[in-house]
Structure formats: C-alpha cells, structure tokens
C-alpha cells in the first residue's frame, strides 16, 4: 500500500470530522454562548486537512 495515499486518506477523514464538528458547534450553541473563535479555528483546520488530503490522494500515482 502506498504510504502517501494512506496519509492522504487519513487527512481527508480528519478534515471531514473537523468540518462536522464545526457544524455541530455552530448549530448547537445559542446566540449568547456561541464561541466564534472555536468555530473559526475548527472550520479552518477542517478545510485545510480536507483539501490537502484530497490533493494528496489525487496527485499520487497508483503504481503496483
């Protein structure tokens, strides 16, 4: 198994989890208790992990 492809898949899964957690934080909090800083940080990290994982999987050649 190609290590880059595995790492790309792992980054993609972490990005999806981060984006889902961001959505849960955003939807579950009321207007008074919403922690904007946490939503922004988890959202940005989720987007970075997701895009880097997808690009790593796409650019890695499938050599057997």
PDB file of N, CA and C in Angstrom:
ATOM      1  N   UNK A   1       0.841  -1.181   0.000  1.00  0.00           N
ATOM      2  CA  UNK A   1       0.000   0.000   0.000  1.00  0.00           C
ATOM      3  C   UNK A   1       0.885   1.243   0.000  1.00  0.00           C
ATOM      4  N   UNK A   2       0.448   2.201  -0.757  1.00  0.00           N
ATOM      5  CA  UNK A   2       1.213   3.429  -0.878  1.00  0.00           C
ATOM      6  C   UNK A   2       1.006   4.296   0.365  1.00  0.00           C
ATOM      7  N   UNK A   3       2.091   4.707   0.993  1.00  0.00           N
ATOM      8  CA  UNK A   3       2.026   5.468   2.237  1.00  0.00           C
ATOM      9  C   UNK A   3       1.431   6.861   2.023  1.00  0.00           C
ATOM     10  N   UNK A   4       1.739   7.502   0.895  1.00  0.00           N
ATOM     11  CA  UNK A   4       1.183   8.829   0.618  1.00  0.00           C
ATOM     12  C   UNK A   4      -0.329   8.760   0.449  1.00  0.00           C
ATOM     13  N   UNK A   5      -0.809   7.729  -0.223  1.00  0.00           N
ATOM     14  CA  UNK A   5      -2.243   7.578  -0.430  1.00  0.00           C
ATOM     15  C   UNK A   5      -2.952   7.321   0.906  1.00  0.00           C
ATOM     16  N   UNK A   6      -2.338   6.527   1.772  1.00  0.00           N
ATOM     17  CA  UNK A   6      -2.904   6.272   3.095  1.00  0.00           C
ATOM     18  C   UNK A   6      -2.951   7.552   3.917  1.00  0.00           C
ATOM     19  N   UNK A   7      -1.878   8.321   3.912  1.00  0.00           N
ATOM     20  CA  UNK A   7      -1.823   9.576   4.654  1.00  0.00           C
ATOM     21  C   UNK A   7      -2.820  10.588   4.097  1.00  0.00           C
ATOM     22  N   UNK A   8      -3.001  10.608   2.785  1.00  0.00           N
ATOM     23  CA  UNK A   8      -3.996  11.483   2.172  1.00  0.00           C
ATOM     24  C   UNK A   8      -5.405  11.110   2.600  1.00  0.00           C
ATOM     25  N   UNK A   9      -5.689   9.826   2.664  1.00  0.00           N
ATOM     26  CA  UNK A   9      -6.998   9.383   3.140  1.00  0.00           C
ATOM     27  C   UNK A   9      -7.224   9.741   4.592  1.00  0.00           C
ATOM     28  N   UNK A  10      -6.183   9.609   5.405  1.00  0.00           N
ATOM     29  CA  UNK A  10      -6.277   9.969   6.818  1.00  0.00           C
ATOM     30  C   UNK A  10      -6.533  11.466   6.988  1.00  0.00           C
ATOM     31  N   UNK A  11      -5.838  12.288   6.222  1.00  0.00           N
ATOM     32  CA  UNK A  11      -6.064  13.732   6.290  1.00  0.00           C
ATOM     33  C   UNK A  11      -7.470  14.098   5.836  1.00  0.00           C
ATOM     34  N   UNK A  12      -7.965  13.409   4.817  1.00  0.00           N
ATOM     35  CA  UNK A  12      -9.317  13.668   4.340  1.00  0.00           C
ATOM     36  C   UNK A  12     -10.349  13.333   5.411  1.00  0.00           C
ATOM     37  N   UNK A  13     -10.176  12.199   6.077  1.00  0.00           N
ATOM     38  CA  UNK A  13     -11.110  11.808   7.134  1.00  0.00           C
ATOM     39  C   UNK A  13     -11.049  12.790   8.295  1.00  0.00           C
ATOM     40  N   UNK A  14      -9.848  13.218   8.674  1.00  0.00           N
ATOM     41  CA  UNK A  14      -9.722  14.214   9.752  1.00  0.00           C
ATOM     42  C   UNK A  14     -10.374  15.538   9.367  1.00  0.00           C
ATOM     43  N   UNK A  15     -10.253  15.915   8.110  1.00  0.00           N
ATOM     44  CA  UNK A  15     -10.903  17.140   7.643  1.00  0.00           C
ATOM     45  C   UNK A  15     -12.411  17.045   7.698  1.00  0.00           C
ATOM     46  N   UNK A  16     -12.955  15.904   7.309  1.00  0.00           N
ATOM     47  CA  UNK A  16     -14.409  15.706   7.367  1.00  0.00           C
ATOM     48  C   UNK A  16     -14.890  15.758   8.810  1.00  0.00           C
ATOM     49  N   UNK A  17     -14.155  15.110   9.712  1.00  0.00           N
ATOM     50  CA  UNK A  17     -14.530  15.121  11.127  1.00  0.00           C
ATOM     51  C   UNK A  17     -14.479  16.551  11.677  1.00  0.00           C
ATOM     52  N   UNK A  18     -13.461  17.305  11.306  1.00  0.00           N
ATOM     53  CA  UNK A  18     -13.359  18.693  11.752  1.00  0.00           C
ATOM     54  C   UNK A  18     -14.497  19.555  11.236  1.00  0.00           C
ATOM     55  N   UNK A  19     -14.889  19.354   9.990  1.00  0.00           N
ATOM     56  CA  UNK A  19     -15.997  20.130   9.441  1.00  0.00           C
ATOM     57  C   UNK A  19     -17.332  19.741  10.077  1.00  0.00           C
ATOM     58  N   UNK A  20     -17.513  18.465  10.353  1.00  0.00           N
ATOM     59  CA  UNK A  20     -18.744  18.031  11.029  1.00  0.00           C
ATOM     60  C   UNK A  20     -18.796  18.602  12.445  1.00  0.00           C
ATOM     61  N   UNK A  21     -17.669  18.576  13.143  1.00  0.00           N
ATOM     62  CA  UNK A  21     -17.623  19.139  14.496  1.00  0.00           C
ATOM     63  C   UNK A  21     -17.898  20.636  14.477  1.00  0.00           C
ATOM     64  N   UNK A  22     -17.411  21.332  13.459  1.00  0.00           N
ATOM     65  CA  UNK A  22     -17.697  22.750  13.310  1.00  0.00           C
ATOM     66  C   UNK A  22     -19.188  22.983  13.134  1.00  0.00           C
ATOM     67  N   UNK A  23     -19.825  22.159  12.324  1.00  0.00           N
ATOM     68  CA  UNK A  23     -21.263  22.283  12.137  1.00  0.00           C
ATOM     69  C   UNK A  23     -22.038  22.020  13.409  1.00  0.00           C
ATOM     70  N   UNK A  24     -21.584  21.028  14.190  1.00  0.00           N
ATOM     71  CA  UNK A  24     -22.250  20.734  15.463  1.00  0.00           C
ATOM     72  C   UNK A  24     -22.093  21.900  16.432  1.00  0.00           C
ATOM     73  N   UNK A  25     -20.899  22.473  16.507  1.00  0.00           N
ATOM     74  CA  UNK A  25     -20.691  23.632  17.384  1.00  0.00           C
ATOM     75  C   UNK A  25     -21.542  24.820  16.953  1.00  0.00           C
ATOM     76  N   UNK A  26     -21.611  25.026  15.648  1.00  0.00           N
ATOM     77  CA  UNK A  26     -22.342  26.183  15.140  1.00  0.00           C
ATOM     78  C   UNK A  26     -23.843  26.026  15.344  1.00  0.00           C
ATOM     79  N   UNK A  27     -24.366  24.846  15.099  1.00  0.00           N
ATOM     80  CA  UNK A  27     -25.809  24.635  15.190  1.00  0.00           C
ATOM     81  C   UNK A  27     -26.285  24.418  16.624  1.00  0.00           C
ATOM     82  N   UNK A  28     -25.436  23.873  17.476  1.00  0.00           N
ATOM     83  CA  UNK A  28     -25.871  23.519  18.807  1.00  0.00           C
ATOM     84  C   UNK A  28     -25.809  24.625  19.831  1.00  0.00           C
ATOM     85  N   UNK A  29     -25.130  25.694  19.550  1.00  0.00           N
ATOM     86  CA  UNK A  29     -24.963  26.761  20.544  1.00  0.00           C
ATOM     87  C   UNK A  29     -26.006  27.850  20.332  1.00  0.00           C
ATOM     88  N   UNK A  30     -26.391  28.460  21.414  1.00  0.00           N
ATOM     89  CA  UNK A  30     -27.299  29.598  21.306  1.00  0.00           C
ATOM     90  C   UNK A  30     -26.508  30.851  20.940  1.00  0.00           C
ATOM     91  N   UNK A  31     -27.205  31.915  20.675  1.00  0.00           N
ATOM     92  CA  UNK A  31     -26.538  33.145  20.233  1.00  0.00           C
ATOM     93  C   UNK A  31     -25.665  33.745  21.325  1.00  0.00           C
ATOM     94  N   UNK A  32     -26.040  33.550  22.579  1.00  0.00           N
ATOM     95  CA  UNK A  32     -25.268  34.138  23.663  1.00  0.00           C
ATOM     96  C   UNK A  32     -24.007  33.345  23.983  1.00  0.00           C
ATOM     97  N   UNK A  33     -24.074  32.022  23.820  1.00  0.00           N
ATOM     98  CA  UNK A  33     -22.947  31.188  24.240  1.00  0.00           C
ATOM     99  C   UNK A  33     -22.104  30.679  23.083  1.00  0.00           C
ATOM    100  N   UNK A  34     -22.349  31.136  21.895  1.00  0.00           N
ATOM    101  CA  UNK A  34     -21.591  30.656  20.743  1.00  0.00           C
ATOM    102  C   UNK A  34     -20.146  31.136  20.819  1.00  0.00           C
ATOM    103  N   UNK A  35     -19.233  30.204  20.728  1.00  0.00           N
ATOM    104  CA  UNK A  35     -17.810  30.529  20.783  1.00  0.00           C
ATOM    105  C   UNK A  35     -17.305  30.664  19.348  1.00  0.00           C
ATOM    106  N   UNK A  36     -17.269  31.880  18.872  1.00  0.00           N
ATOM    107  CA  UNK A  36     -16.924  32.142  17.474  1.00  0.00           C
ATOM    108  C   UNK A  36     -15.489  31.718  17.176  1.00  0.00           C
ATOM    109  N   UNK A  37     -14.590  31.914  18.132  1.00  0.00           N
ATOM    110  CA  UNK A  37     -13.192  31.575  17.907  1.00  0.00           C
ATOM    111  C   UNK A  37     -13.020  30.072  17.657  1.00  0.00           C
ATOM    112  N   UNK A  38     -13.698  29.234  18.423  1.00  0.00           N
ATOM    113  CA  UNK A  38     -13.593  27.782  18.248  1.00  0.00           C
ATOM    114  C   UNK A  38     -14.187  27.351  16.914  1.00  0.00           C
ATOM    115  N   UNK A  39     -15.308  27.958  16.532  1.00  0.00           N
ATOM    116  CA  UNK A  39     -15.936  27.608  15.253  1.00  0.00           C
ATOM    117  C   UNK A  39     -15.007  27.951  14.098  1.00  0.00           C
ATOM    118  N   UNK A  40     -14.381  29.103  14.160  1.00  0.00           N
ATOM    119  CA  UNK A  40     -13.471  29.526  13.082  1.00  0.00           C
ATOM    120  C   UNK A  40     -12.233  28.626  13.036  1.00  0.00           C
ATOM    121  N   UNK A  41     -11.653  28.318  14.188  1.00  0.00           N
ATOM    122  CA  UNK A  41     -10.436  27.502  14.218  1.00  0.00           C
ATOM    123  C   UNK A  41     -10.712  26.090  13.701  1.00  0.00           C
ATOM    124  N   UNK A  42     -11.776  25.442  14.206  1.00  0.00           N
ATOM    125  CA  UNK A  42     -12.077  24.085  13.739  1.00  0.00           C
ATOM    126  C   UNK A  42     -12.482  24.076  12.274  1.00  0.00           C
ATOM    127  N   UNK A  43     -13.172  25.102  11.831  1.00  0.00           N
ATOM    128  CA  UNK A  43     -13.558  25.179  10.426  1.00  0.00           C
ATOM    129  C   UNK A  43     -12.364  25.325   9.494  1.00  0.00           C
ATOM    130  N   UNK A  44     -11.438  26.200   9.860  1.00  0.00           N
ATOM    131  CA  UNK A  44     -10.248  26.408   9.022  1.00  0.00           C
ATOM    132  C   UNK A  44      -9.377  25.153   9.003  1.00  0.00           C
ATOM    133  N   UNK A  45      -9.176  24.535  10.173  1.00  0.00           N
ATOM    134  CA  UNK A  45      -8.377  23.308  10.208  1.00  0.00           C
ATOM    135  C   UNK A  45      -9.046  22.179   9.426  1.00  0.00           C
ATOM    136  N   UNK A  46     -10.358  22.087   9.501  1.00  0.00           N
ATOM    137  CA  UNK A  46     -11.071  21.076   8.735  1.00  0.00           C
ATOM    138  C   UNK A  46     -10.924  21.274   7.240  1.00  0.00           C
ATOM    139  N   UNK A  47     -11.028  22.520   6.794  1.00  0.00           N
ATOM    140  CA  UNK A  47     -10.875  22.813   5.367  1.00  0.00           C
ATOM    141  C   UNK A  47      -9.455  22.531   4.902  1.00  0.00           C
ATOM    142  N   UNK A  48      -8.464  22.905   5.701  1.00  0.00           N
ATOM    143  CA  UNK A  48      -7.065  22.671   5.326  1.00  0.00           C
ATOM    144  C   UNK A  48      -6.780  21.174   5.238  1.00  0.00           C
ATOM    145  N   UNK A  49      -7.201  20.407   6.254  1.00  0.00           N
ATOM    146  CA  UNK A  49      -6.953  18.964   6.229  1.00  0.00           C
ATOM    147  C   UNK A  49      -7.686  18.302   5.073  1.00  0.00           C
ATOM    148  N   UNK A  50      -8.926  18.703   4.831  1.00  0.00           N
ATOM    149  CA  UNK A  50      -9.715  18.081   3.777  1.00  0.00           C
ATOM    150  C   UNK A  50      -9.101  18.350   2.401  1.00  0.00           C
ATOM    151  N   UNK A  51      -8.763  19.601   2.116  1.00  0.00           N
ATOM    152  CA  UNK A  51      -8.215  19.918   0.795  1.00  0.00           C
ATOM    153  C   UNK A  51      -6.828  19.322   0.595  1.00  0.00           C
ATOM    154  N   UNK A  52      -5.990  19.315   1.628  1.00  0.00           N
ATOM    155  CA  UNK A  52      -4.658  18.728   1.461  1.00  0.00           C
ATOM    156  C   UNK A  52      -4.747  17.217   1.304  1.00  0.00           C
ATOM    157  N   UNK A  53      -5.669  16.575   1.996  1.00  0.00           N
ATOM    158  CA  UNK A  53      -5.840  15.131   1.842  1.00  0.00           C
ATOM    159  C   UNK A  53      -6.345  14.759   0.465  1.00  0.00           C
ATOM    160  N   UNK A  54      -7.326  15.491  -0.038  1.00  0.00           N
ATOM    161  CA  UNK A  54      -7.861  15.222  -1.375  1.00  0.00           C
ATOM    162  C   UNK A  54      -6.789  15.443  -2.432  1.00  0.00           C
ATOM    163  N   UNK A  55      -6.025  16.524  -2.320  1.00  0.00           N
ATOM    164  CA  UNK A  55      -4.995  16.786  -3.327  1.00  0.00           C
ATOM    165  C   UNK A  55      -3.864  15.766  -3.248  1.00  0.00           C
ATOM    166  N   UNK A  56      -3.557  15.276  -2.053  1.00  0.00           N
ATOM    167  CA  UNK A  56      -2.519  14.256  -1.923  1.00  0.00           C
ATOM    168  C   UNK A  56      -2.964  12.940  -2.545  1.00  0.00           C
ATOM    169  N   UNK A  57      -4.220  12.582  -2.379  1.00  0.00           N
ATOM    170  CA  UNK A  57      -4.731  11.355  -2.981  1.00  0.00           C
ATOM    171  C   UNK A  57      -4.785  11.490  -4.505  1.00  0.00           C
ATOM    172  N   UNK A  58      -5.195  12.655  -4.991  1.00  0.00           N
ATOM    173  CA  UNK A  58      -5.321  12.846  -6.441  1.00  0.00           C
ATOM    174  C   UNK A  58      -3.982  12.864  -7.154  1.00  0.00           C
ATOM    175  N   UNK A  59      -2.952  13.444  -6.548  1.00  0.00           N
ATOM    176  CA  UNK A  59      -1.669  13.591  -7.231  1.00  0.00           C
ATOM    177  C   UNK A  59      -0.754  12.394  -7.091  1.00  0.00           C
ATOM    178  N   UNK A  60      -1.082  11.455  -6.212  1.00  0.00           N
ATOM    179  CA  UNK A  60      -0.240  10.281  -6.019  1.00  0.00           C
ATOM    180  C   UNK A  60      -0.531   9.259  -7.115  1.00  0.00           C
ATOM    181  N   UNK A  61       0.512   8.819  -7.790  1.00  0.00           N
ATOM    182  CA  UNK A  61       0.370   7.823  -8.856  1.00  0.00           C
ATOM    183  C   UNK A  61       0.100   6.463  -8.228  1.00  0.00           C
ATOM    184  N   UNK A  62      -0.750   5.679  -8.856  1.00  0.00           N
ATOM    185  CA  UNK A  62      -1.102   4.353  -8.391  1.00  0.00           C
ATOM    186  C   UNK A  62      -0.177   3.338  -9.073  1.00  0.00           C
ATOM    187  N   UNK A  63       0.958   3.052  -8.442  1.00  0.00           N
ATOM    188  CA  UNK A  63       1.943   2.122  -9.006  1.00  0.00           C
ATOM    189  C   UNK A  63       1.886   0.808  -8.259  1.00  0.00           C
ATOM    190  N   UNK A  64       1.845  -0.278  -9.002  1.00  0.00           N
ATOM    191  CA  UNK A  64       1.791  -1.596  -8.371  1.00  0.00           C
ATOM    192  C   UNK A  64       3.131  -2.291  -8.472  1.00  0.00           C
TER     193      UNK A  64
END
